[in-house]
CSV table of C-alpha atoms in Angstrom, one decimal:
chain,number,residue,atom,x,y,z
A,1,UNK,CA,0.6,-9.6,25.4
A,2,UNK,CA,2.6,-10.9,27.6
A,3,UNK,CA,6.8,-11.4,27.0
A,4,UNK,CA,7.3,-14.4,26.3
A,5,UNK,CA,10.9,-14.4,26.9
A,6,UNK,CA,10.3,-13.5,30.5
A,7,UNK,CA,9.2,-16.3,32.6
A,8,UNK,CA,10.6,-20.0,33.1
A,9,UNK,CA,9.4,-21.5,30.0
A,10,UNK,CA,9.4,-25.4,29.8
A,11,UNK,CA,9.0,-26.8,26.0
A,12,UNK,CA,9.9,-25.6,22.2
A,13,UNK,CA,9.7,-22.3,21.2
A,14,UNK,CA,7.7,-22.7,18.9
A,15,UNK,CA,4.6,-24.5,20.3
A,16,UNK,CA,1.5,-24.1,18.9
A,17,UNK,CA,-0.2,-24.3,23.0
A,18,UNK,CA,1.9,-21.6,25.0
A,19,UNK,CA,0.6,-21.4,28.5
A,20,UNK,CA,0.9,-18.8,31.1
A,21,UNK,CA,0.7,-19.7,34.6
A,22,UNK,CA,1.1,-16.7,37.0
A,23,UNK,CA,1.7,-18.2,40.6
A,24,UNK,CA,3.0,-17.8,44.3
A,25,UNK,CA,4.9,-20.1,45.8
A,26,UNK,CA,2.4,-20.9,49.1
A,27,UNK,CA,0.0,-21.1,47.7
A,28,UNK,CA,-1.1,-24.3,48.3
A,29,UNK,CA,-3.7,-24.1,45.2
A,30,UNK,CA,-0.3,-23.3,43.0
A,31,UNK,CA,1.1,-26.6,43.9
A,32,UNK,CA,-2.1,-29.0,43.1
A,33,UNK,CA,-1.1,-27.1,39.7
A,34,UNK,CA,1.7,-27.4,39.9
A,35,UNK,CA,2.2,-31.6,39.0
A,36,UNK,CA,-1.1,-31.1,36.4
A,37,UNK,CA,0.6,-28.8,34.7
A,38,UNK,CA,3.7,-30.3,34.3
A,39,UNK,CA,2.1,-33.7,33.5
A,40,UNK,CA,0.4,-32.3,30.6
A,41,UNK,CA,3.3,-29.7,29.6
A,42,UNK,CA,6.2,-32.7,29.7
A,43,UNK,CA,3.4,-35.0,27.2
A,44,UNK,CA,1.9,-33.4,24.6
A,45,UNK,CA,3.8,-32.5,21.8
A,46,UNK,CA,4.2,-28.6,20.4
A,47,UNK,CA,3.2,-27.6,24.8
A,48,UNK,CA,5.3,-25.4,25.9
A,49,UNK,CA,4.5,-23.7,29.6
A,50,UNK,CA,6.0,-20.0,30.8
A,51,UNK,CA,5.8,-19.8,34.7
A,52,UNK,CA,5.5,-16.5,36.0
A,53,UNK,CA,6.2,-15.5,39.9
A,54,UNK,CA,2.8,-13.0,41.5
A,55,UNK,CA,3.9,-13.3,44.6
A,56,UNK,CA,0.9,-12.4,46.9
A,57,UNK,CA,3.6,-9.8,48.6
A,58,UNK,CA,3.5,-6.4,47.9
A,59,UNK,CA,7.0,-5.9,48.9
A,60,UNK,CA,8.2,-6.8,45.0
A,61,UNK,CA,4.6,-6.9,43.8
A,62,UNK,CA,2.9,-3.5,43.3
A,63,UNK,CA,-0.4,-5.2,42.9
A,64,UNK,CA,-2.7,-2.9,45.3
A,65,UNK,CA,-4.9,-4.8,46.5
A,66,UNK,CA,-1.5,-6.1,48.3
A,67,UNK,CA,-0.6,-2.2,49.4
A,68,UNK,CA,2.7,-2.6,49.9
A,69,UNK,CA,2.1,-5.0,53.1
A,70,UNK,CA,4.2,-8.6,53.0
A,71,UNK,CA,6.9,-10.2,55.1
A,72,UNK,CA,9.1,-10.6,51.5
A,73,UNK,CA,9.9,-15.0,51.8
A,74,UNK,CA,7.6,-15.0,48.8
A,75,UNK,CA,9.1,-12.9,47.1
A,76,UNK,CA,12.2,-14.7,48.0
A,77,UNK,CA,11.0,-17.2,47.0
A,78,UNK,CA,10.5,-15.8,43.2
A,79,UNK,CA,14.5,-14.8,43.2
A,80,UNK,CA,15.1,-18.4,43.6
A,81,UNK,CA,13.0,-20.0,41.3
A,82,UNK,CA,14.4,-16.5,38.4
A,83,UNK,CA,18.4,-17.5,40.3
A,84,UNK,CA,18.6,-20.9,39.6
A,85,UNK,CA,17.8,-20.5,36.3
A,86,UNK,CA,19.9,-16.8,35.3
A,87,UNK,CA,22.5,-19.0,36.5
A,88,UNK,CA,22.5,-22.5,36.1
A,89,UNK,CA,19.6,-23.1,33.4
A,90,UNK,CA,18.1,-25.2,36.3
A,91,UNK,CA,15.0,-22.6,37.4
A,92,UNK,CA,12.2,-25.6,37.0
A,93,UNK,CA,14.1,-27.7,40.0
A,94,UNK,CA,14.0,-25.1,42.1
A,95,UNK,CA,10.6,-24.4,40.9
A,96,UNK,CA,9.3,-27.9,41.9
A,97,UNK,CA,11.7,-28.1,45.0
A,98,UNK,CA,10.2,-25.0,46.3
A,99,UNK,CA,6.4,-26.4,46.0
A,100,UNK,CA,8.1,-29.8,47.5
A,101,UNK,CA,8.8,-28.3,51.0
A,102,UNK,CA,6.1,-25.5,50.7
A,103,UNK,CA,4.7,-25.9,54.1
A,104,UNK,CA,8.4,-25.5,55.5
A,105,UNK,CA,8.5,-22.7,53.9
A,106,UNK,CA,4.9,-21.9,55.0
A,107,UNK,CA,6.2,-19.8,58.2
A,108,UNK,CA,9.3,-18.6,58.2
A,109,UNK,CA,9.9,-15.5,59.5
A,110,UNK,CA,13.3,-15.4,58.5
A,111,UNK,CA,15.6,-14.8,54.8
A,112,UNK,CA,18.4,-17.2,56.7
A,113,UNK,CA,15.9,-19.8,57.2
A,114,UNK,CA,15.0,-19.8,53.8
A,115,UNK,CA,18.3,-19.5,52.3
A,116,UNK,CA,19.5,-22.5,54.1
A,117,UNK,CA,17.1,-24.6,52.4
A,118,UNK,CA,17.0,-23.3,49.4
A,119,UNK,CA,21.2,-24.0,49.3
A,120,UNK,CA,20.2,-27.4,50.8
A,121,UNK,CA,19.8,-28.5,46.9
A,122,UNK,CA,23.3,-27.6,46.1
A,123,UNK,CA,25.2,-27.2,48.8
A,124,UNK,CA,28.3,-25.7,46.2
A,125,UNK,CA,26.0,-23.0,44.4
A,126,UNK,CA,24.7,-21.1,48.0
A,127,UNK,CA,27.0,-17.5,47.8
A,128,UNK,CA,26.1,-17.3,44.1
A,129,UNK,CA,22.2,-18.2,44.7
A,130,UNK,CA,22.4,-16.0,47.2
A,131,UNK,CA,24.5,-13.6,45.6
A,132,UNK,CA,21.5,-13.6,43.1
A,133,UNK,CA,18.9,-13.5,45.5
A,134,UNK,CA,19.5,-10.4,47.1
A,135,UNK,CA,20.1,-8.4,42.9
A,136,UNK,CA,18.2,-5.8,42.2
A,137,UNK,CA,17.7,-8.1,38.8
A,138,UNK,CA,15.8,-10.7,40.8
A,139,UNK,CA,14.0,-8.0,42.4
A,140,UNK,CA,13.2,-6.3,39.2
A,141,UNK,CA,12.7,-9.2,37.3
A,142,UNK,CA,9.8,-10.3,39.7
A,143,UNK,CA,8.0,-6.6,40.1
A,144,UNK,CA,7.7,-7.4,36.2
A,145,UNK,CA,6.4,-10.9,36.4
A,146,UNK,CA,3.7,-9.1,38.8
A,147,UNK,CA,3.4,-6.2,36.6
A,148,UNK,CA,2.2,-8.5,34.3
A,149,UNK,CA,0.3,-10.3,36.0
A,150,UNK,CA,-1.2,-6.4,37.4
A,151,UNK,CA,-1.9,-5.2,33.8
A,152,UNK,CA,-3.7,-9.0,32.9
A,153,UNK,CA,-6.3,-8.4,35.8
A,154,UNK,CA,-5.8,-11.4,38.0
A,155,UNK,CA,-7.6,-12.0,40.7
A,156,UNK,CA,-6.2,-15.0,41.9
A,157,UNK,CA,-3.5,-17.6,42.1
A,158,UNK,CA,-3.6,-19.7,39.9
A,159,UNK,CA,-3.8,-18.2,36.8
A,160,UNK,CA,-4.0,-19.6,33.6
A,161,UNK,CA,-3.9,-18.3,30.3
A,162,UNK,CA,-3.6,-19.9,27.0
A,163,UNK,CA,-2.4,-19.0,23.5
A,164,UNK,CA,-3.6,-15.0,25.3
A,165,UNK,CA,-6.4,-16.2,27.1
A,166,UNK,CA,-7.6,-17.0,30.6
A,167,UNK,CA,-8.5,-20.9,31.0
A,168,UNK,CA,-10.5,-20.4,33.5
A,169,UNK,CA,-10.0,-24.2,35.5
A,170,UNK,CA,-6.5,-24.4,33.3
A,171,UNK,CA,-4.9,-25.7,36.1
A,172,UNK,CA,-6.9,-29.5,35.6
A,173,UNK,CA,-5.4,-31.7,33.2
A,174,UNK,CA,-8.1,-32.2,31.1
A,175,UNK,CA,-9.6,-28.8,31.0
A,176,UNK,CA,-6.2,-29.1,28.8
A,177,UNK,CA,-6.6,-31.3,26.7
A,178,UNK,CA,-9.7,-30.9,25.9
A,179,UNK,CA,-9.0,-27.8,25.1
A,180,UNK,CA,-5.6,-29.0,22.8
A,181,UNK,CA,-7.6,-31.7,20.7
A,182,UNK,CA,-9.9,-28.3,19.9
A,183,UNK,CA,-6.9,-26.4,18.8
A,184,UNK,CA,-5.1,-28.9,17.6
C-alpha cells in the first residue's frame, strides 16, 4: 500500500504497470538501475514509475539498521530532487543530474559543496533550492518515503515493486519487459 502521490512520478496516473523504486542517490547499483528504468518507462505504454528516496543515512531515515548514523549528504541529495519537483516540476531532471554526477557527490563532507554542484544545474534557482532543501517540508517528505520503504521491509537499494509486489531483478530491462508482457 504505497502512497502513489508521494515520490517523483513519471507516466500516466491511469497506468496499469506501476513501478515503485526505493533507492539511494549514492548507491552505485541505484545509478546502474536508473538508465534501464528510464528507458523502460519511456518506451513502454501505460507504464508509470514512482521514485521514492531511501537514503542510507540515519539523519533522515529512521530505519533501525541505520541507527541514526550518517552525515546528511544522502538526505540532502534526496531533498534536492524533492525541491526540483516541488518548485519547478522538474524532480526527474535533478534526479538524473544527481546520478550523472554521483562520483562527485561521493566523499563530500559539506552541504556547501553539495549545494554548489546542485546550483550549477541552474544558478537562477540557487536561493530557492537552498531554502527548500533546508525546509522541514523536504525533511518530512524524505522521512515519509523512507518509512514506506521500512514498512515494506526493503533490505537494500535499489528495491523495485511492480503493482505492489516486490520484483527481484526489477532494475533489469528484460525482467521488466517479461513481466509487462505477462500482465498486459
